[in-house]
PDB file of C-alpha atoms in Angstrom:
ATOM      1  CA  MET A 221      -0.146  -0.041   0.075  1.00  0.00           C
ATOM      2  CA  GLY A 222       0.798   3.691  -0.492  1.00  0.00           C
ATOM      3  CA  ILE A 223      -0.012   5.997   2.218  1.00  0.00           C
ATOM      4  CA  GLU A 224      -0.177   9.825   2.778  1.00  0.00           C
ATOM      5  CA  TYR A 225      -0.842  11.363   6.066  1.00  0.00           C
ATOM      6  CA  ASP A 226      -0.857  14.772   8.039  1.00  0.00           C
ATOM      7  CA  GLY A 227       1.181  14.216  11.086  1.00  0.00           C
ATOM      8  CA  ARG A 228      -0.480  16.786  13.118  1.00  0.00           C
ATOM      9  CA  GLY A 229      -2.439  15.174  16.053  1.00  0.00           C
ATOM     10  CA  LEU A 230      -0.917  11.910  15.346  1.00  0.00           C
ATOM     11  CA  LEU A 231       1.679  10.210  17.512  1.00  0.00           C
ATOM     12  CA  GLY A 232       3.806   9.065  14.644  1.00  0.00           C
ATOM     13  CA  TRP A 233       3.531   6.014  12.737  1.00  0.00           C
ATOM     14  CA  GLN A 234       3.912   3.151  15.354  1.00  0.00           C
ATOM     15  CA  ARG A 235       0.804   1.912  17.033  1.00  0.00           C
ATOM     16  CA  GLN A 236       0.505   3.591  20.657  1.00  0.00           C
ATOM     17  CA  LYS A 237      -1.572   2.886  23.661  1.00  0.00           C
ATOM     18  CA  ASP A 238      -1.966   6.205  24.577  1.00  0.00           C
ATOM     19  CA  GLY A 239      -3.145   8.125  21.393  1.00  0.00           C
ATOM     20  CA  PRO A 240      -3.871   8.018  17.825  1.00  0.00           C
ATOM     21  CA  SER A 241      -1.104   6.661  15.383  1.00  0.00           C
ATOM     22  CA  VAL A 242      -1.031   6.140  11.799  1.00  0.00           C
ATOM     23  CA  GLN A 243      -0.347   2.393  12.074  1.00  0.00           C
ATOM     24  CA  GLY A 244      -3.385   1.990  14.631  1.00  0.00           C
ATOM     25  CA  GLN A 245      -5.870   3.834  12.421  1.00  0.00           C
ATOM     26  CA  LEU A 246      -4.855   2.002   9.358  1.00  0.00           C
ATOM     27  CA  GLU A 247      -4.944  -1.389  10.883  1.00  0.00           C
ATOM     28  CA  ALA A 248      -8.287  -0.740  12.372  1.00  0.00           C
ATOM     29  CA  ALA A 249      -9.679   0.137   8.751  1.00  0.00           C
ATOM     30  CA  LEU A 250      -7.901  -2.598   7.105  1.00  0.00           C
ATOM     31  CA  SER A 251      -9.287  -5.244   9.712  1.00  0.00           C
ATOM     32  CA  PHE A 252     -12.636  -4.089   9.079  1.00  0.00           C
ATOM     33  CA  VAL A 253     -12.224  -4.273   5.192  1.00  0.00           C
ATOM     34  CA  ALA A 254     -10.571  -7.741   5.544  1.00  0.00           C
ATOM     35  CA  ASN A 255     -12.805  -9.057   8.245  1.00  0.00           C
ATOM     36  CA  GLN A 256      -9.954 -10.390  10.087  1.00  0.00           C
ATOM     37  CA  ARG A 257      -7.032  -9.079  12.104  1.00  0.00           C
ATOM     38  CA  VAL A 258      -4.357  -7.154   9.990  1.00  0.00           C
ATOM     39  CA  GLU A 259      -0.954  -6.099  10.939  1.00  0.00           C
ATOM     40  CA  LEU A 260       1.212  -3.798   8.912  1.00  0.00           C
ATOM     41  CA  THR A 261       4.783  -3.435   8.437  1.00  0.00           C
ATOM     42  CA  CYS A 262       6.071  -0.106   6.932  1.00  0.00           C
ATOM     43  CA  ALA A 263       9.097   1.114   5.070  1.00  0.00           C
ATOM     44  CA  GLY A 264      10.265   3.592   7.630  1.00  0.00           C
ATOM     45  CA  ARG A 265       8.772   4.615  11.005  1.00  0.00           C
ATOM     46  CA  THR A 266       7.974   8.420  11.456  1.00  0.00           C
ATOM     47  CA  ASP A 267       7.847  10.567  14.648  1.00  0.00           C
ATOM     48  CA  ALA A 268       4.937  12.415  15.965  1.00  0.00           C
ATOM     49  CA  GLY A 269       4.097  15.240  13.928  1.00  0.00           C
ATOM     50  CA  VAL A 270       5.930  14.123  10.649  1.00  0.00           C
ATOM     51  CA  HIS A 271       4.212  13.689   7.404  1.00  0.00           C
ATOM     52  CA  ALA A 272       4.233  11.421   4.436  1.00  0.00           C
ATOM     53  CA  THR A 273       3.370  11.508   0.786  1.00  0.00           C
ATOM     54  CA  ALA A 274       4.846   8.136  -0.012  1.00  0.00           C
ATOM     55  CA  GLN A 275       4.973   5.721   2.895  1.00  0.00           C
ATOM     56  CA  VAL A 276       4.758   2.220   1.765  1.00  0.00           C
ATOM     57  CA  ALA A 277       3.576  -0.739   3.891  1.00  0.00           C
ATOM     58  CA  HIS A 278       2.814  -4.322   3.325  1.00  0.00           C
ATOM     59  CA  PHE A 279       0.357  -6.900   5.212  1.00  0.00           C
ATOM     60  CA  ASP A 280      -0.644 -10.520   4.796  1.00  0.00           C
ATOM     61  CA  THR A 281      -4.241 -11.570   4.518  1.00  0.00           C
ATOM     62  CA  LEU A 282      -6.265 -14.394   3.317  1.00  0.00           C
ATOM     63  CA  ALA A 283      -9.183 -11.746   2.215  1.00  0.00           C
ATOM     64  CA  VAL A 284      -9.658 -11.361  -1.510  1.00  0.00           C
ATOM     65  CA  ARG A 285     -10.596  -7.965  -2.505  1.00  0.00           C
ATOM     66  CA  GLU A 286      -9.982  -5.920  -5.789  1.00  0.00           C
ATOM     67  CA  ARG A 287      -7.534  -3.078  -5.459  1.00  0.00           C
ATOM     68  CA  HIS A 288     -10.155  -0.342  -5.616  1.00  0.00           C
ATOM     69  CA  SER A 289     -12.196  -2.176  -3.054  1.00  0.00           C
ATOM     70  CA  TRP A 290      -9.176  -1.945  -0.553  1.00  0.00           C
ATOM     71  CA  VAL A 291      -8.537   1.627  -1.372  1.00  0.00           C
ATOM     72  CA  LEU A 292     -12.277   2.877  -1.165  1.00  0.00           C
ATOM     73  CA  GLY A 293     -12.988   0.727   1.698  1.00  0.00           C
ATOM     74  CA  VAL A 294     -10.111   1.523   3.919  1.00  0.00           C
ATOM     75  CA  ASN A 295     -10.363   5.299   3.073  1.00  0.00           C
ATOM     76  CA  SER A 296     -14.038   5.370   4.041  1.00  0.00           C
ATOM     77  CA  ARG A 297     -12.935   4.186   7.521  1.00  0.00           C
ATOM     78  CA  LEU A 298      -9.999   6.610   7.922  1.00  0.00           C
ATOM     79  CA  PRO A 299      -9.716  10.161   9.159  1.00  0.00           C
ATOM     80  CA  ASP A 300      -9.278  13.084   6.941  1.00  0.00           C
ATOM     81  CA  GLY A 301      -5.530  13.154   7.778  1.00  0.00           C
ATOM     82  CA  ILE A 302      -4.782   9.754   6.466  1.00  0.00           C
ATOM     83  CA  ALA A 303      -5.361   8.254   3.028  1.00  0.00           C
ATOM     84  CA  LEU A 304      -4.717   5.211   1.043  1.00  0.00           C
ATOM     85  CA  ARG A 305      -3.222   6.193  -2.303  1.00  0.00           C
ATOM     86  CA  TRP A 306      -2.805   2.698  -4.015  1.00  0.00           C
ATOM     87  CA  ALA A 307      -3.063  -1.052  -3.130  1.00  0.00           C
ATOM     88  CA  GLU A 308      -1.201  -3.705  -5.113  1.00  0.00           C
ATOM     89  CA  PRO A 309      -0.680  -7.507  -4.637  1.00  0.00           C
ATOM     90  CA  VAL A 310       2.779  -8.532  -4.422  1.00  0.00           C
ATOM     91  CA  ASP A 311       4.782 -11.772  -4.287  1.00  0.00           C
ATOM     92  CA  ASP A 312       5.509 -13.496  -0.876  1.00  0.00           C
ATOM     93  CA  ASP A 313       9.241 -12.238  -1.045  1.00  0.00           C
ATOM     94  CA  PHE A 314       8.247  -8.492  -0.789  1.00  0.00           C
ATOM     95  CA  HIS A 315       8.934  -6.636   2.432  1.00  0.00           C
ATOM     96  CA  ALA A 316       8.110  -3.099   3.068  1.00  0.00           C
ATOM     97  CA  ARG A 317      11.355  -2.455   4.993  1.00  0.00           C
ATOM     98  CA  PHE A 318      13.890  -5.031   4.114  1.00  0.00           C
ATOM     99  CA  LYS A 319      13.434  -4.734   0.294  1.00  0.00           C
ATOM    100  CA  ALA A 320      13.844  -0.974   0.519  1.00  0.00           C
ATOM    101  CA  PHE A 321      17.261   0.363  -0.591  1.00  0.00           C
ATOM    102  CA  GLY A 322      16.833   3.881  -0.427  1.00  0.00           C
ATOM    103  CA  ARG A 323      14.349   6.562   1.039  1.00  0.00           C
ATOM    104  CA  ARG A 324      14.133  10.216   0.432  1.00  0.00           C
ATOM    105  CA  TYR A 325      13.016  12.949   3.016  1.00  0.00           C
ATOM    106  CA  ARG A 326      12.076  16.485   2.333  1.00  0.00           C
ATOM    107  CA  TYR A 327      12.302  19.361   5.092  1.00  0.00           C
ATOM    108  CA  VAL A 328      10.280  22.591   4.440  1.00  0.00           C
ATOM    109  CA  ILE A 329      11.173  25.667   6.193  1.00  0.00           C
ATOM    110  CA  ALA A 330       9.120  28.935   5.988  1.00  0.00           C
ATOM    111  CA  ASN A 331      12.076  31.589   6.264  1.00  0.00           C
ATOM    112  CA  ARG A 332      10.401  34.879   7.178  1.00  0.00           C
ATOM    113  CA  PRO A 333       9.985  37.219  10.146  1.00  0.00           C
ATOM    114  CA  VAL A 334       6.261  36.300  10.801  1.00  0.00           C
ATOM    115  CA  ARG A 335       5.119  32.817  11.658  1.00  0.00           C
ATOM    116  CA  PRO A 336       2.884  30.889   9.392  1.00  0.00           C
ATOM    117  CA  ALA A 337      -0.849  30.491  10.025  1.00  0.00           C
ATOM    118  CA  LEU A 338      -2.356  28.411   7.428  1.00  0.00           C
ATOM    119  CA  GLU A 339       0.930  25.995   7.223  1.00  0.00           C
ATOM    120  CA  ALA A 340       1.391  25.728  11.066  1.00  0.00           C
ATOM    121  CA  GLY A 341       2.595  22.257  11.606  1.00  0.00           C
ATOM    122  CA  ARG A 342       3.175  21.638   7.928  1.00  0.00           C
ATOM    123  CA  VAL A 343       6.298  23.557   7.675  1.00  0.00           C
ATOM    124  CA  ALA A 344       9.026  24.656  10.045  1.00  0.00           C
ATOM    125  CA  TRP A 345       9.477  28.337  11.022  1.00  0.00           C
ATOM    126  CA  TRP A 346      12.866  30.092  11.226  1.00  0.00           C
ATOM    127  CA  ARG A 347      12.675  34.024  11.368  1.00  0.00           C
ATOM    128  CA  ARG A 348      16.470  34.695  11.003  1.00  0.00           C
ATOM    129  CA  PRO A 349      17.394  34.991   7.184  1.00  0.00           C
ATOM    130  CA  LEU A 350      19.038  31.785   5.826  1.00  0.00           C
ATOM    131  CA  ASP A 351      21.697  31.502   3.168  1.00  0.00           C
ATOM    132  CA  ALA A 352      20.499  28.367   1.308  1.00  0.00           C
ATOM    133  CA  ALA A 353      23.845  28.337  -0.957  1.00  0.00           C
ATOM    134  CA  ARG A 354      25.783  28.048   2.440  1.00  0.00           C
ATOM    135  CA  MET A 355      23.587  25.503   3.922  1.00  0.00           C
ATOM    136  CA  HIS A 356      23.841  23.380   0.448  1.00  0.00           C
ATOM    137  CA  ASP A 357      27.513  23.708   0.682  1.00  0.00           C
ATOM    138  CA  ALA A 358      27.815  22.529   4.211  1.00  0.00           C
ATOM    139  CA  ALA A 359      25.427  19.671   3.709  1.00  0.00           C
ATOM    140  CA  GLN A 360      27.802  17.937   1.181  1.00  0.00           C
ATOM    141  CA  THR A 361      29.814  17.071   4.336  1.00  0.00           C
ATOM    142  CA  PHE A 362      27.155  14.417   4.973  1.00  0.00           C
ATOM    143  CA  VAL A 363      27.042  12.739   1.620  1.00  0.00           C
ATOM    144  CA  GLY A 364      28.657   9.363   1.629  1.00  0.00           C
ATOM    145  CA  GLU A 365      28.703   6.501   4.056  1.00  0.00           C
ATOM    146  CA  HIS A 366      29.614   7.918   7.706  1.00  0.00           C
ATOM    147  CA  ASP A 367      29.042   7.267  11.337  1.00  0.00           C
ATOM    148  CA  PHE A 368      26.090   9.447  12.158  1.00  0.00           C
ATOM    149  CA  SER A 369      26.349   9.039  15.960  1.00  0.00           C
ATOM    150  CA  SER A 370      26.282  12.932  16.411  1.00  0.00           C
ATOM    151  CA  LEU A 371      23.201  13.163  14.478  1.00  0.00           C
ATOM    152  CA  ARG A 372      20.791  10.384  15.841  1.00  0.00           C
ATOM    153  CA  ALA A 373      18.571  10.468  18.852  1.00  0.00           C
ATOM    154  CA  ALA A 374      19.965   9.801  22.202  1.00  0.00           C
ATOM    155  CA  GLY A 375      17.348   6.886  22.339  1.00  0.00           C
ATOM    156  CA  CYS A 376      17.789   5.570  18.849  1.00  0.00           C
ATOM    157  CA  GLN A 377      17.687   1.878  18.963  1.00  0.00           C
ATOM    158  CA  ALA A 378      19.552   1.243  15.469  1.00  0.00           C
ATOM    159  CA  LYS A 379      22.270  -1.399  15.964  1.00  0.00           C
ATOM    160  CA  SER A 380      24.720   0.489  13.808  1.00  0.00           C
ATOM    161  CA  PRO A 381      25.001   4.376  13.438  1.00  0.00           C
ATOM    162  CA  ILE A 382      26.548   3.881   9.686  1.00  0.00           C
ATOM    163  CA  ARG A 383      24.337   5.096   6.956  1.00  0.00           C
ATOM    164  CA  GLU A 384      25.013   6.098   3.577  1.00  0.00           C
ATOM    165  CA  VAL A 385      23.766   9.435   2.204  1.00  0.00           C
ATOM    166  CA  HIS A 386      23.409   9.235  -1.467  1.00  0.00           C
ATOM    167  CA  SER A 387      22.612  12.855  -2.061  1.00  0.00           C
ATOM    168  CA  ILE A 388      21.455  15.997   0.002  1.00  0.00           C
ATOM    169  CA  ALA A 389      20.529  19.473  -1.691  1.00  0.00           C
ATOM    170  CA  VAL A 390      19.120  22.774  -0.346  1.00  0.00           C
ATOM    171  CA  GLN A 391      17.601  25.380  -2.255  1.00  0.00           C
ATOM    172  CA  ARG A 392      15.400  28.464  -1.855  1.00  0.00           C
ATOM    173  CA  ARG A 393      12.040  28.819  -3.285  1.00  0.00           C
ATOM    174  CA  GLY A 394      10.733  32.213  -2.658  1.00  0.00           C
ATOM    175  CA  SER A 395      10.489  32.619   1.091  1.00  0.00           C
ATOM    176  CA  TYR A 396      10.951  28.825   1.572  1.00  0.00           C
ATOM    177  CA  VAL A 397      14.168  26.789   2.055  1.00  0.00           C
ATOM    178  CA  ILE A 398      13.739  23.302   0.987  1.00  0.00           C
ATOM    179  CA  LEU A 399      16.133  20.282   2.142  1.00  0.00           C
ATOM    180  CA  ASP A 400      16.056  17.315   0.050  1.00  0.00           C
ATOM    181  CA  ILE A 401      17.929  14.098   1.252  1.00  0.00           C
ATOM    182  CA  HIS A 402      18.355  10.662  -0.163  1.00  0.00           C
ATOM    183  CA  ALA A 403      19.883   7.747   1.680  1.00  0.00           C
ATOM    184  CA  ASN A 404      19.906   4.057   2.051  1.00  0.00           C
ATOM    185  CA  ALA A 405      18.139   4.315   5.434  1.00  0.00           C
ATOM    186  CA  PHE A 406      18.034   6.905   8.337  1.00  0.00           C
ATOM    187  CA  LEU A 407      18.427   6.839  12.080  1.00  0.00           C
ATOM    188  CA  HIS A 408      16.049   8.266  14.566  1.00  0.00           C
ATOM    189  CA  HIS A 409      15.707  12.031  14.308  1.00  0.00           C
ATOM    190  CA  MET A 410      18.686  12.085  11.674  1.00  0.00           C
ATOM    191  CA  VAL A 411      17.131  14.256   9.062  1.00  0.00           C
ATOM    192  CA  ARG A 412      15.939  16.578  11.906  1.00  0.00           C
ATOM    193  CA  ASN A 413      19.147  16.741  13.545  1.00  0.00           C
ATOM    194  CA  ILE A 414      21.063  17.690  10.219  1.00  0.00           C
ATOM    195  CA  ALA A 415      18.394  20.212   9.630  1.00  0.00           C
ATOM    196  CA  GLY A 416      19.206  21.660  12.978  1.00  0.00           C
ATOM    197  CA  VAL A 417      23.093  21.680  12.006  1.00  0.00           C
ATOM    198  CA  LEU A 418      22.251  23.429   8.530  1.00  0.00           C
ATOM    199  CA  LEU A 419      19.936  26.213  10.263  1.00  0.00           C
ATOM    200  CA  ALA A 420      22.811  27.305  12.531  1.00  0.00           C
ATOM    201  CA  ILE A 421      25.140  27.323   9.537  1.00  0.00           C
ATOM    202  CA  GLY A 422      22.498  28.866   7.509  1.00  0.00           C
ATOM    203  CA  ASP A 423      21.703  32.002   9.663  1.00  0.00           C
ATOM    204  CA  GLY A 424      25.497  32.440  10.313  1.00  0.00           C
ATOM    205  CA  ARG A 425      25.733  31.436  13.913  1.00  0.00           C
ATOM    206  CA  GLU A 426      27.997  28.655  12.895  1.00  0.00           C
ATOM    207  CA  ALA A 427      30.663  28.260  10.259  1.00  0.00           C
ATOM    208  CA  PRO A 428      30.236  25.845   7.420  1.00  0.00           C
ATOM    209  CA  GLY A 429      33.166  23.658   8.708  1.00  0.00           C
ATOM    210  CA  TRP A 430      31.143  23.091  11.937  1.00  0.00           C
ATOM    211  CA  ALA A 431      29.296  20.343  10.091  1.00  0.00           C
ATOM    212  CA  ALA A 432      32.455  18.256   9.489  1.00  0.00           C
ATOM    213  CA  ARG A 433      33.430  18.939  13.275  1.00  0.00           C
ATOM    214  CA  ILE A 434      30.073  17.546  14.391  1.00  0.00           C
ATOM    215  CA  LEU A 435      30.316  14.225  12.104  1.00  0.00           C
ATOM    216  CA  ALA A 436      33.827  13.313  13.183  1.00  0.00           C
ATOM    217  CA  ALA A 437      32.874  13.873  16.960  1.00  0.00           C
ATOM    218  CA  ARG A 438      30.522  11.016  16.837  1.00  0.00           C
ATOM    219  CA  ASP A 439      28.777  12.683  19.979  1.00  0.00           C
ATOM    220  CA  ARG A 440      25.155  13.966  19.917  1.00  0.00           C
ATOM    221  CA  ARG A 441      26.035  16.459  22.784  1.00  0.00           C
ATOM    222  CA  VAL A 442      28.022  18.550  20.398  1.00  0.00           C
ATOM    223  CA  SER A 443      25.589  18.706  17.596  1.00  0.00           C
ATOM    224  CA  GLY A 444      22.860  21.380  16.985  1.00  0.00           C
ATOM    225  CA  ILE A 445      18.981  21.481  17.743  1.00  0.00           C
ATOM    226  CA  THR A 446      16.562  18.852  16.578  1.00  0.00           C
ATOM    227  CA  ALA A 447      14.612  20.758  14.217  1.00  0.00           C
ATOM    228  CA  PRO A 448      10.754  20.754  14.462  1.00  0.00           C
ATOM    229  CA  ALA A 449       8.904  17.587  13.185  1.00  0.00           C
ATOM    230  CA  GLY A 450       6.272  19.696  11.287  1.00  0.00           C
ATOM    231  CA  GLY A 451       8.607  20.508   8.400  1.00  0.00           C
ATOM    232  CA  LEU A 452       9.608  16.822   7.681  1.00  0.00           C
ATOM    233  CA  TYR A 453       7.942  14.788   4.825  1.00  0.00           C
ATOM    234  CA  PHE A 454       8.664  11.149   3.961  1.00  0.00           C
ATOM    235  CA  VAL A 455       8.535  11.486   0.213  1.00  0.00           C
ATOM    236  CA  HIS A 456       9.696   8.332  -1.648  1.00  0.00           C
ATOM    237  CA  VAL A 457      10.855   4.698  -1.074  1.00  0.00           C
ATOM    238  CA  ASP A 458      13.266   2.989  -3.519  1.00  0.00           C
ATOM    239  CA  TYR A 459      12.376  -0.631  -4.335  1.00  0.00           C
ATOM    240  CA  PRO A 460      13.879  -3.151  -7.091  1.00  0.00           C
ATOM    241  CA  PRO A 461      11.895  -2.545 -10.373  1.00  0.00           C
ATOM    242  CA  GLU A 462      10.507  -6.096 -10.446  1.00  0.00           C
ATOM    243  CA  PHE A 463       7.902  -5.046  -8.061  1.00  0.00           C
ATOM    244  CA  ALA A 464       6.556  -2.574 -10.160  1.00  0.00           C
ATOM    245  CA  LEU A 465       5.007  -0.371  -7.443  1.00  0.00           C
ATOM    246  CA  PRO A 466       3.373   3.051  -8.384  1.00  0.00           C
ATOM    247  CA  SER A 467       5.698   6.022  -8.416  1.00  0.00           C
ATOM    248  CA  ALA A 468       4.831   8.806  -5.885  1.00  0.00           C
ATOM    249  CA  GLU A 469       5.014  12.527  -5.876  1.00  0.00           C
ATOM    250  CA  GLY A 470       6.760  14.761  -3.596  1.00  0.00           C
ATOM    251  CA  PRO A 471       4.626  17.223  -1.153  1.00  0.00           C
ATOM    252  CA  VAL A 472       2.692  19.932  -2.763  1.00  0.00           C
ATOM    253  CA  LEU A 473       2.547  22.809  -0.446  1.00  0.00           C
ATOM    254  CA  GLU A 474       0.835  25.997  -1.163  1.00  0.00           C
ATOM    255  CA  GLY A 475       3.275  29.039  -1.992  1.00  0.00           C
ATOM    256  CA  ILE A 476       6.017  27.027  -3.015  1.00  0.00           C
ATOM    257  CA  PRO A 477       6.506  27.639  -6.994  1.00  0.00           C
ATOM    258  CA  GLY A 478       7.647  24.599  -8.805  1.00  0.00           C
ATOM    259  CA  ASN A 479       7.054  22.157  -6.137  1.00  0.00           C
ATOM    260  CA  GLY A 480       6.233  18.714  -7.671  1.00  0.00           C
ATOM    261  CA  ALA A 481       7.822  15.399  -8.339  1.00  0.00           C
ATOM    262  CA  ILE A 482      11.010  14.388  -6.615  1.00  0.00           C
TER     263      ILE A 482
END
């Protein structure tokens, strides 16, 4: 399944006992349509407040339904902030997480003196002027295979801090600054922590060389802030072509000219 969701008001992807989650809402809707209990596995778990335009998840079921029946039936049981975009049968060897060999995130920053109202919780807000070119140059420090210990959450449960960033780009579009990052996988808070470093470099509080020093330190305590969740979007998952899954578009946000496919 391909899923999009607005992370506002949700406690992230993972099922929670004390509040609504994307997984919990979807499993309830799917179980109703399948008339049996359904459990989901996703390509990458997202935190509370984080959005997705192209999350992918799989489930096993004995229920037989047409593709459009899954989509229409599940969507009729979901809140407005979560929607099933497509559903496709896959071979038994498909796995939403382990067959994925790349993931893409986009971080959107409204860079202006006044906080956004209509986009509150859908973009990050930074009042200090940002130099996107300076941020882009510093961001190239993170490209390649590195130990990202300085840029993961203290409670990250990943066995290894090694990740490979394939590309990272920062560009300005009007009053917005957009960070796009593509990697084989991500650590907990990795994108938001990278964004926090680049924000300090972009507004001139830190020199571009600070990024390299943080990476080399392998110590979260020397790094910057964890940027707000509302600016982060999970926008694409890479799978081998033989699965022939539908392609996905990046987030379309009002006021960002030229925003479209990743």
